[in-house]
């Protein structure tokens, strides 16, 4: 199914699957959807998350303590899909677990689970030929990162390879919250626009309703990750309720309009 | 619903190649030993550039600058001069007479990288990359370190060239190598402990990569082995080729013939590839890499990637990796911090698959025993990393003919390991 943003700015919510356990992740995701999340990124925990800051590192460690696997994340995706037909579901993973499962099997199982696309953090477009071929064969959207450091020729290649949306990184650095988001973000979205008509989602460091408003003014969607994961961490025993409240709070200030062009 | 895709030409390694590799079958894609690079950054199916997008531009810039520097006579002359007048090259090739007699087989020569400034081969690469940092106009250098040798060499070069220096080191390694921690701090480096995962080399690399992702515009990541994303495995190898180039000329001068075998320890594999490389076309010279066999064969008890590992991607490169069935990276163990790493340089993976080089493990106990033996027969205390190579020569030399020659790369000296040796050898009271 096509990945669609029905609202603008749309909200993309990232969760680390298996933190604190898969049953709770399911509740968290359904709560986020009920509160207004448009797309869910199902984070696959990895032992060596080089692109992630301390919050997601800790969550990954907790999830791996009980051996949360890519296979289990895909099973979880299928369960969520049964309850949420129109929400976008993205698998967010490092490459090695996907390689280990096998590219073809990954795509086949993801497709059957009702997943819409995938983002592989450490797979740049140059190395993605085979991945792209298999993803497209299964009608899955490959989503790539675009960074403030990516020169125009790279943005072009990223735009050409992406389907669904493009994930623009608001600033250099790992995932995690920041007080101030540099002018990097606005500049990147403007540059990226020249190469694509796909929706652009801005992520990394966005944790407050004010930042959601600020970023949502020039991006099609905003990704909130570490702040969600930290909410889960801080609210042991009432994770889903806390995430629901947090998402409602994020969306309270900004009017979301119907998305016009996708 | 989608149709099942056909299997065509793979950019990522195929399942067939992966299972062939796992079963130890040499596969077709890396048959030309003398030129194992199939495209820039690829060694057979191994290598590549698997990093977050934020780092791609920096890697491209580094590759461009390195390619220019390679052809720049002034750069090469300056590096050559620093290697000679500062690091202490060429290092001697020493005939180990008493060890040879004791083992009763092949003639054993030791390539004395341990005599270099800072105590290990690591300085070769640090000087090379340091001069590149100057060319790129960056002023901040970050590095990871396991045993501390690369950290010390990096701190040294940063002091020499006037760069700000941050070294990431696992807290377990900081405990094991506290002398090197102090040494780095004395040299002006900011040593930052890494308390995640196994608190060793792998985790230090993760943290260095996070720093680099954050500060990429003004910072150079001075990676210390033939690991990571392209161009590191190629560039670091080139900076260490001098080891093999010298050894080849030295042995021809001393003996008038090539050795039957060359033995080197392999963590990431920089000293090994450095001494192997100029012998790759000498097909009769056996190239033997020694991995850390640790304390046993179970996953988590060793760092022998070719024993228990399978192809995968870790920290930017596709190579053999110790991992579980879900693709999570395994913990490792070795008495030697410098070998305690779950992956191996991608060029070694290609050399192994093609059969040009062979790789064997040596256990903690064997390495410690070899340390004592070399100390007492030749008066040389090797680093625990290098002691793994010595352990292999103890097994192999007695079975070789007296007319044959074997060169062992003594990649570093044992000063940094005195505490661990003392703890384990129990010879003082």
XYZ file of C-alpha atoms in Angstrom:
691
model
C 0.000 0.000 0.000
C 1.260 3.505 -0.691
C 2.712 5.456 2.156
C 0.516 8.516 2.539
C 0.658 11.570 4.725
C -2.940 12.635 5.209
C -2.073 15.665 7.289
C 0.456 18.462 7.160
C 2.582 18.584 9.124
C 2.285 14.897 9.754
C 3.732 13.265 12.828
C 6.121 10.329 12.525
C 6.718 8.493 15.789
C 9.760 6.280 16.381
C 9.746 3.505 18.985
C 12.480 1.063 19.941
C 10.706 -2.273 19.708
C 11.001 -4.577 22.687
C 11.578 -1.770 25.186
C 10.496 -2.682 27.770
C 8.913 -5.673 25.975
C 7.069 -6.355 22.730
C 3.591 -6.452 24.267
C 4.133 -2.981 25.707
C 5.574 -1.719 22.422
C 2.318 -2.789 20.783
C 0.312 -0.785 23.312
C 2.612 2.209 22.915
C 2.256 2.196 19.144
C -1.535 1.885 19.257
C -1.667 4.709 21.800
C 0.498 6.923 19.580
C -1.764 6.195 16.620
C -4.885 6.923 18.667
C -3.331 10.246 19.707
C -2.682 11.245 16.107
C 0.593 9.770 14.842
C 0.465 9.340 11.061
C 3.463 7.090 10.549
C 5.189 4.713 12.963
C 8.860 3.826 12.713
C 9.404 0.443 14.298
C 12.991 0.593 15.542
C 14.850 -2.714 15.495
C 17.272 -2.786 18.418
C 20.921 -3.289 17.463
C 23.936 -4.025 19.612
C 26.031 -1.258 18.007
C 23.786 1.701 17.223
C 26.428 4.139 15.940
C 23.894 6.706 14.732
C 22.011 6.859 17.996
C 22.446 8.930 21.106
C 22.322 7.633 24.685
C 18.501 7.443 24.968
C 18.032 5.007 22.082
C 21.244 3.178 23.010
C 19.813 2.455 26.448
C 16.473 1.400 24.997
C 18.245 -0.936 22.559
C 20.200 -2.503 25.391
C 17.008 -3.101 27.346
C 15.306 -4.627 24.308
C 18.265 -6.874 23.572
C 18.389 -8.169 27.139
C 15.454 -10.329 26.129
C 16.737 -10.856 22.595
C 14.221 -8.805 20.618
C 14.764 -9.790 16.987
C 13.929 -8.405 13.563
C 11.596 -11.364 13.060
C 9.666 -10.430 16.190
C 9.450 -6.810 15.076
C 7.873 -7.941 11.800
C 5.365 -10.081 13.699
C 4.549 -7.030 15.816
C 4.068 -5.011 12.631
C 1.482 -7.513 11.412
C -0.430 -7.214 14.692
C -0.395 -3.431 14.547
C -1.537 -3.486 10.937
C -4.663 -5.399 11.968
C -5.620 -2.524 14.246
C -4.459 0.372 12.116
C -5.174 0.161 8.403
C -4.239 3.651 7.298
C -1.182 4.328 9.456
C 2.182 4.163 7.710
C 4.454 1.453 9.120
C 8.193 1.704 8.572
C 10.873 -0.692 9.772
C 13.842 1.284 11.029
C 16.966 -0.869 11.337
C 20.700 -1.104 11.034
C 21.835 -3.226 8.124
C 23.284 -6.275 9.825
C 20.069 -7.783 11.241
C 18.500 -7.389 7.780
C 21.485 -9.010 6.064
C 21.390 -11.823 8.544
C 17.724 -12.487 7.843
C 18.384 -12.159 4.121
C 17.235 -9.226 2.014
C 14.626 -11.231 0.143
C 13.149 -12.872 3.197
C 13.069 -9.556 5.023
C 11.107 -7.897 2.239
C 8.794 -10.860 1.793
C 7.901 -11.068 5.481
C 7.645 -7.274 5.815
C 5.316 -7.102 2.851
C 3.139 -9.896 4.214
C 3.019 -8.102 7.573
C 1.634 -4.982 5.925
C 4.758 -2.882 6.368
C 4.989 0.069 3.973
C 8.694 0.734 3.857
C 12.068 0.553 5.534
C 14.884 2.828 6.525
C 18.321 1.273 6.978
C 20.429 3.756 8.912
C 23.835 2.575 7.732
C 22.976 1.817 4.127
C 23.765 4.801 1.908
C 22.434 4.893 -1.662
C 25.752 3.753 -3.163
C 25.544 0.394 -1.445
C 21.817 -0.034 -1.927
C 21.464 -1.449 -5.461
C 20.388 -4.895 -4.391
C 18.281 -3.583 -1.532
C 16.435 -1.248 -3.896
C 15.786 -4.014 -6.380
C 14.273 -6.332 -3.789
C 12.351 -3.578 -1.995
C 10.757 -2.464 -5.258
C 9.980 -6.030 -6.272
C 7.904 -6.302 -3.124
C 6.405 -2.844 -3.549
C 8.009 -1.551 -0.358
C 9.189 2.038 -0.002
C 12.922 2.469 0.578
C 13.401 5.595 2.655
C 16.812 7.227 2.813
C 18.386 9.788 5.061
C 19.483 13.159 3.721
C 21.962 15.078 5.872
C 22.951 18.730 6.129
C 26.406 17.555 5.002
C 25.081 15.863 1.840
C 26.168 17.838 -1.224
C 23.660 18.409 -4.028
C 24.786 15.458 -6.121
C 24.106 13.169 -3.174
C 20.694 14.762 -2.544
C 19.853 14.032 -6.161
C 20.781 10.356 -5.795
C 18.901 10.102 -2.500
C 15.814 11.655 -4.081
C 16.039 9.275 -7.032
C 16.342 6.200 -4.826
C 13.647 7.099 -2.277
C 9.969 6.204 -2.289
C 7.322 7.244 0.201
C 9.185 10.102 1.804
C 12.683 11.357 2.487
C 13.997 11.576 6.010
C 15.930 14.804 6.354
C 18.311 14.981 9.305
C 17.835 18.331 11.009
C 21.453 18.602 12.119
C 24.722 16.688 12.176
C 24.926 14.343 15.123
C 23.299 11.307 16.633
C 19.640 10.949 17.554
C 18.584 12.757 20.694
C 17.017 15.903 21.973
C 18.417 19.367 21.485
C 17.435 22.743 22.862
C 18.145 24.521 19.642
C 17.920 23.253 16.111
C 20.297 24.921 13.738
C 19.355 26.719 10.578
C 20.735 23.556 8.983
C 17.244 22.058 8.873
C 15.531 24.795 6.926
C 18.411 25.024 4.491
C 18.431 21.280 3.899
C 14.689 21.126 3.232
C 14.995 23.990 0.759
C 17.891 22.272 -1.064
C 16.151 18.918 -1.052
C 12.981 20.425 -2.528
C 14.831 21.092 -5.754
C 15.293 17.381 -6.305
C 12.051 15.816 -5.167
C 8.298 16.032 -4.986
C 8.211 13.399 -2.250
C 7.156 14.493 1.222
C 10.084 15.500 3.424
C 10.108 14.436 7.052
C 12.475 16.221 9.418
C 13.967 14.327 12.290
C 16.719 14.248 14.946
C 16.454 16.327 18.061
C 12.770 17.254 17.944
C 11.103 16.851 21.320
C 8.660 19.681 22.035
C 5.399 21.043 20.676
C 7.228 24.300 19.867
C 9.828 22.471 17.797
C 7.073 20.502 16.092
C 5.456 23.776 15.094
C 8.746 25.341 14.023
C 9.837 22.380 11.880
C 6.336 21.636 10.664
C 6.182 25.090 9.130
C 8.574 24.089 6.358
C 8.600 20.277 6.356
C 5.782 17.909 5.411
C 6.291 15.782 8.478
C 8.212 15.776 11.711
C 9.817 12.725 13.297
C 9.882 12.432 17.070
C 12.045 9.585 18.329
C 14.267 9.939 21.360
C 11.654 12.004 23.201
C 9.145 9.163 22.762
C 11.712 6.579 23.830
C 12.591 8.666 26.862
C 8.914 8.980 27.762
C 8.755 5.180 27.706
C 11.870 4.970 29.869
C 10.546 7.409 32.468
C 7.079 5.977 32.797
C 7.600 2.380 33.722
C 4.265 0.644 34.122
C 2.216 3.346 32.337
C 4.205 3.647 29.108
C 1.273 3.663 26.672
C -0.700 6.250 28.603
C 2.338 8.482 28.925
C 3.089 8.254 25.199
C -0.508 9.051 24.381
C -0.394 12.157 26.572
C 2.944 13.199 25.120
C 1.748 12.849 21.522
C -1.428 14.798 22.276
C 0.691 17.508 23.833
C 2.976 17.606 20.781
C 0.014 18.066 18.467
C -1.958 20.445 20.662
C -0.383 23.683 19.457
C -0.101 23.116 15.716
C -3.150 22.854 13.519
C -2.741 19.927 11.160
C -4.207 20.602 7.768
C -5.234 18.109 5.153
C -2.197 17.348 3.049
C -2.729 18.642 -0.456
C -0.092 17.075 -2.630
C 1.489 13.720 -2.150
C 0.999 -8.742 -3.932
C 4.496 -8.607 -5.310
C 6.083 -11.341 -7.299
C 9.168 -13.037 -6.021
C 12.208 -11.161 -7.299
C 14.773 -12.906 -9.416
C 18.332 -13.135 -8.267
C 20.606 -11.156 -10.500
C 23.921 -9.400 -10.038
C 24.421 -8.581 -6.396
C 25.873 -5.383 -5.120
C 25.392 -6.599 -1.613
C 26.924 -10.021 -1.110
C 24.736 -12.875 -2.228
C 23.489 -15.590 0.011
C 25.452 -18.018 -2.104
C 28.646 -16.080 -1.559
C 27.869 -15.787 2.109
C 27.292 -19.476 2.635
C 30.295 -20.356 0.494
C 32.362 -18.038 2.617
C 30.972 -19.494 5.786
C 31.856 -22.976 4.625
C 35.339 -21.863 3.791
C 35.042 -22.268 0.035
C 37.013 -19.763 -1.936
C 34.564 -18.092 -4.240
C 34.998 -16.848 -7.709
C 34.813 -13.129 -7.183
C 38.261 -12.740 -5.655
C 40.399 -15.055 -7.721
C 43.031 -12.489 -8.691
C 45.202 -12.420 -5.634
C 47.581 -9.742 -6.780
C 44.764 -7.266 -7.270
C 42.069 -8.161 -4.787
C 40.306 -4.831 -5.097
C 37.407 -5.222 -7.509
C 36.325 -1.606 -7.276
C 37.529 1.174 -5.027
C 36.913 0.066 -1.481
C 35.941 -3.513 -2.351
C 38.065 -6.558 -1.662
C 36.247 -9.334 -3.447
C 32.742 -8.988 -2.013
C 34.046 -7.425 1.206
C 34.586 -3.824 2.254
C 32.335 -1.015 1.088
C 30.985 2.002 2.870
C 28.117 1.371 5.281
C 27.703 4.504 7.347
C 24.983 7.010 8.162
C 24.474 9.582 5.423
C 25.928 12.385 7.572
C 29.402 10.842 7.198
C 29.313 10.151 3.480
C 30.542 13.555 2.371
C 33.446 13.392 4.837
C 34.458 9.953 3.555
C 34.299 11.198 -0.020
C 36.449 14.202 0.902
C 38.942 11.969 2.687
C 39.141 9.649 -0.303
C 39.748 12.559 -2.680
C 42.442 14.065 -0.454
C 44.119 10.736 0.046
C 44.180 10.027 -3.677
C 45.767 13.428 -4.282
C 48.294 12.969 -1.482
C 49.333 9.603 -2.865
C 50.501 11.288 -6.040
C 51.985 14.299 -4.281
C 55.776 13.927 -4.056
C 56.066 16.575 -1.362
C 53.545 14.761 0.831
C 55.303 11.453 0.341
C 58.720 12.982 1.005
C 57.508 14.612 4.221
C 55.950 11.360 5.407
C 59.090 9.433 4.543
C 61.210 11.921 6.454
C 59.007 11.776 9.556
C 59.014 7.993 9.461
C 62.808 8.048 9.335
C 63.729 10.900 11.665
C 60.807 10.809 14.091
C 59.388 7.295 14.160
C 62.675 5.478 13.675
C 62.290 3.668 10.359
C 63.543 1.433 8.935
C 63.030 -1.048 11.740
C 65.543 -3.893 11.958
C 64.930 -7.419 10.777
C 66.540 -9.432 13.542
C 67.688 -13.041 13.321
C 66.436 -14.831 16.454
C 69.334 -17.243 16.858
C 68.503 -18.781 20.229
C 64.797 -19.150 19.478
C 65.699 -20.819 16.168
C 68.044 -23.232 17.946
C 65.502 -23.995 20.618
C 62.760 -24.822 18.133
C 65.139 -26.734 15.849
C 63.410 -25.953 12.561
C 63.046 -22.923 10.326
C 65.265 -19.874 10.724
C 63.262 -17.262 12.567
C 63.539 -13.552 11.862
C 61.714 -10.877 13.808
C 60.527 -7.661 12.184
C 61.066 -5.181 14.975
C 58.106 -2.786 14.746
C 58.251 -2.770 18.535
C 61.302 -0.516 18.286
C 59.345 2.304 16.705
C 58.577 5.517 18.560
C 55.504 4.957 20.774
C 56.199 1.240 20.835
C 54.221 -0.213 17.957
C 53.602 -0.113 14.224
C 50.584 2.166 14.782
C 52.708 5.314 14.359
C 53.134 4.584 10.599
C 49.437 5.152 9.982
C 49.091 8.021 12.444
C 51.833 10.036 10.781
C 50.270 9.430 7.368
C 46.780 10.423 8.441
C 48.155 13.307 10.508
C 49.688 14.845 7.404
C 46.366 14.351 5.619
C 44.581 16.221 8.405
C 46.962 19.113 7.780
C 46.165 19.026 4.070
C 42.435 19.058 4.773
C 42.831 22.028 7.107
C 41.113 20.308 10.024
C 42.309 20.907 13.584
C 40.488 18.358 15.685
C 41.346 14.660 15.645
C 39.407 11.852 17.271
C 40.442 8.235 17.589
C 39.475 4.987 19.230
C 41.896 2.744 20.993
C 41.860 -0.793 22.334
C 45.248 -1.619 23.793
C 46.088 2.045 23.837
C 48.864 1.808 21.256
C 46.870 3.532 18.553
C 45.646 6.100 21.062
C 49.200 6.843 22.151
C 50.387 7.083 18.553
C 47.478 9.413 17.725
C 48.102 11.595 20.777
C 51.766 11.725 19.816
C 51.126 12.819 16.254
C 48.569 15.382 17.439
C 51.191 16.824 19.783
C 53.724 16.833 16.963
C 51.436 18.565 14.483
C 49.471 20.713 16.934
C 45.967 19.211 16.733
C 43.327 18.928 19.423
C 43.027 15.220 20.274
C 40.183 13.171 21.761
C 40.646 9.431 22.283
C 37.741 7.090 23.046
C 38.572 3.994 25.032
C 36.420 1.302 26.618
C 36.514 1.478 30.400
C 37.480 -2.209 30.542
C 40.478 -1.402 28.330
C 41.297 1.679 30.412
C 41.530 -0.606 33.395
C 43.694 -3.117 31.509
C 45.943 -0.458 29.989
C 46.119 2.277 32.581
C 49.705 3.156 31.762
C 48.728 4.030 28.212
C 45.824 6.124 29.487
C 48.252 8.209 31.497
C 50.654 8.372 28.551
C 47.929 9.794 26.300
C 46.943 12.344 28.921
C 50.582 13.341 29.368
C 50.693 13.976 25.629
C 47.748 16.341 25.965
C 44.956 14.087 24.724
C 41.468 14.052 26.183
C 40.833 10.360 26.960
C 37.125 9.604 27.265
C 35.952 6.349 28.815
C 33.219 4.403 27.023
C 30.937 2.480 29.320
C 28.622 0.732 26.871
C 28.548 -2.815 25.508
C 31.668 -4.808 26.275
C 33.554 -1.609 27.185
C 36.303 -2.496 24.719
C 37.531 -1.522 21.257
C 34.214 -2.030 19.448
C 32.408 0.296 21.827
C 35.177 2.881 21.563
C 34.711 2.872 17.781
C 30.935 3.349 18.191
C 31.551 6.377 20.381
C 34.187 7.807 18.035
C 31.722 7.436 15.153
C 29.062 9.267 17.170
C 31.500 12.096 17.832
C 32.386 12.176 14.147
C 28.740 12.250 13.052
C 28.268 15.245 15.351
C 31.438 17.204 14.599
C 32.183 15.970 11.107
C 32.829 19.332 9.498
C 35.928 20.219 11.511
C 37.013 16.828 12.794
C 39.043 14.002 11.320
C 38.481 10.486 12.552
C 41.930 8.901 12.732
C 40.863 5.263 12.554
C 43.592 2.938 13.738
C 43.174 -0.220 11.741
C 42.245 -1.569 8.320
C 38.596 -1.425 9.346
C 35.650 0.851 8.801
C 34.252 2.397 5.675
C 36.195 3.037 2.488
C 38.802 4.577 2.181
C 40.095 3.512 5.615
C 40.958 -0.149 4.906
C 42.903 0.822 1.779
C 44.503 3.966 3.171
C 45.598 2.447 6.478
C 47.018 -0.559 4.639
C 49.007 1.732 2.347
C 50.500 3.554 5.328
C 51.642 0.209 6.773
C 52.949 -1.293 3.532
C 56.346 0.039 4.487
C 56.659 -2.864 6.943
C 56.545 -5.505 4.219
C 58.522 -3.432 1.750
C 61.391 -3.159 4.225
C 61.127 -6.774 5.360
C 61.262 -8.048 1.790
C 64.412 -6.069 0.970
C 65.985 -6.944 4.318
C 65.469 -10.689 4.037
C 66.753 -10.731 0.446
C 69.848 -8.892 1.613
C 70.403 -11.132 4.639
C 69.553 -14.504 3.118
C 69.380 -13.985 -0.617
C 65.948 -15.564 -0.726
C 62.369 -15.074 0.316
C 60.905 -16.533 3.498
C 58.697 -19.620 3.441
C 56.215 -17.955 5.738
C 55.281 -14.671 7.359
C 53.339 -14.634 10.595
C 51.480 -11.695 12.109
C 48.705 -11.216 14.643
C 45.341 -9.972 13.416
C 42.954 -7.806 15.398
C 41.629 -5.420 12.780
C 44.675 -6.565 10.866
C 46.792 -3.485 10.142
C 50.213 -4.852 11.063
C 49.424 -8.101 9.260
C 48.266 -6.493 6.020
C 51.239 -4.132 6.266
C 53.763 -6.936 6.291
C 51.781 -9.223 3.924
C 51.104 -6.774 1.176
C 54.424 -6.628 -0.631
C 54.622 -10.417 -0.546
C 51.183 -11.031 -2.092
C 52.649 -11.776 -5.498
C 55.336 -14.060 -4.055
C 53.032 -17.051 -4.210
C 55.425 -19.363 -2.398
C 55.485 -17.194 0.701
C 52.773 -18.421 3.041
C 50.959 -15.616 4.805
C 49.640 -16.544 8.219
C 47.429 -14.348 10.363
C 46.898 -15.211 14.017
C 43.608 -14.351 15.689
C 42.810 -14.270 19.389
C 41.632 -17.722 20.443
C 40.896 -16.359 23.915
C 39.853 -18.790 26.602
C 37.636 -21.157 24.593
C 35.587 -21.839 21.475
C 32.207 -20.563 22.693
C 30.860 -17.307 21.259
C 31.997 -14.603 23.657
C 35.154 -16.391 24.747
C 37.386 -15.475 21.810
C 37.913 -13.080 18.897
C 38.603 -15.634 16.132
C 36.358 -14.261 13.408
C 37.285 -16.917 10.878
C 36.423 -19.652 13.362
C 33.097 -18.570 14.711
C 32.151 -15.637 12.507
C 30.177 -15.127 9.327
C 29.927 -12.251 6.840
C 28.116 -9.180 8.067
C 28.336 -5.413 8.396
C 29.837 -3.756 11.427
C 31.037 -0.175 11.749
C 31.097 0.644 8.093
C 32.464 -2.438 6.410
C 31.314 -5.838 5.178
C 33.563 -8.570 6.525
C 33.551 -11.557 8.845
C 31.795 -10.747 12.084
C 31.166 -12.630 15.299
C 27.401 -12.403 15.597
C 24.349 -14.265 16.800
C 21.558 -15.725 14.681
C 19.665 -12.431 14.749
C 22.595 -10.381 13.462
C 23.479 -8.850 16.836
C 27.214 -8.437 17.325
C 28.696 -10.875 19.831
C 30.862 -10.030 22.788
C 34.482 -11.087 22.479
C 37.311 -11.945 24.788
C 41.065 -11.826 24.534
C 43.838 -11.280 27.043
C 45.085 -8.803 24.468
C 42.977 -5.659 24.165
C 44.272 -4.969 20.661
C 42.873 -8.238 19.288
C 39.617 -8.101 21.218
C 37.313 -7.101 18.353
C 34.377 -8.928 16.689
C 35.216 -8.083 13.065
C 38.317 -8.163 10.877
C 39.637 -5.981 8.077
C 37.757 -6.715 4.829
C 40.936 -7.332 2.846
C 41.785 -10.173 5.209
C 38.352 -11.665 4.543
C 39.093 -11.608 0.817
C 42.598 -13.043 1.287
C 41.148 -15.789 3.430
C 38.410 -16.698 0.965
C 40.840 -16.741 -1.944
C 43.204 -18.927 0.050
C 46.136 -16.514 -0.380
C 46.433 -16.075 3.361
C 45.532 -18.473 6.142
C 44.307 -17.625 9.597
C 44.722 -19.577 12.804
C 43.905 -18.850 16.438
C 46.259 -18.724 19.420
C 44.792 -18.888 22.910
C 45.403 -16.503 25.809
C 47.525 -19.166 27.489
C 49.600 -19.797 24.361
C 50.235 -16.088 23.925
C 51.351 -15.712 27.534
C 53.641 -18.713 27.231
C 55.113 -17.310 24.015
C 55.736 -13.998 25.785
C 57.846 -15.668 28.446
C 59.740 -17.744 25.932
C 60.622 -14.812 23.690
C 61.622 -12.734 26.703
C 63.980 -15.454 27.938
C 65.482 -16.618 24.659
C 65.909 -13.274 22.909
C 65.497 -10.612 25.567
C 62.473 -9.196 23.783
C 59.166 -8.707 25.609
C 56.498 -8.542 22.907
C 53.109 -6.892 23.215
C 50.439 -9.476 24.026
C 49.027 -8.921 20.535
C 52.348 -9.769 18.893
C 52.792 -12.681 21.304
C 49.946 -14.407 19.441
C 52.122 -14.408 16.322
C 55.041 -15.725 18.351
C 52.784 -18.515 19.672
C 52.126 -19.640 16.113
C 55.819 -19.729 15.203
C 56.426 -21.944 18.235
C 54.007 -24.469 16.739
C 55.098 -24.124 13.152
C 58.870 -23.620 13.066
C 59.802 -27.062 14.482
C 57.921 -28.714 11.599
C 59.732 -26.662 8.962
C 63.056 -27.385 7.285
C 66.199 -25.752 8.641
C 66.751 -24.210 5.236
C 63.426 -22.421 5.409
C 62.924 -18.942 6.807
C 59.999 -17.524 8.706
C 59.460 -13.863 9.567
C 57.371 -12.937 12.595
C 56.076 -9.412 12.859
C 56.690 -8.116 16.364
C 54.128 -5.378 15.946
C 54.576 -3.851 19.382
C 56.479 -4.036 22.622
C 55.161 -5.431 25.866
C 55.714 -2.512 28.239
C 52.029 -1.622 28.210
C 51.102 -5.207 29.126
C 53.431 -5.679 32.072
C 50.529 -5.458 34.534
C 48.477 -8.117 32.751
C 51.507 -10.344 32.303
C 52.267 -10.028 35.974
C 48.695 -10.861 36.910
C 48.609 -13.920 34.651
C 52.119 -15.332 34.709
C 52.521 -15.504 38.483
C 56.306 -15.631 38.316
C 57.130 -13.070 40.991
C 56.505 -13.279 44.685
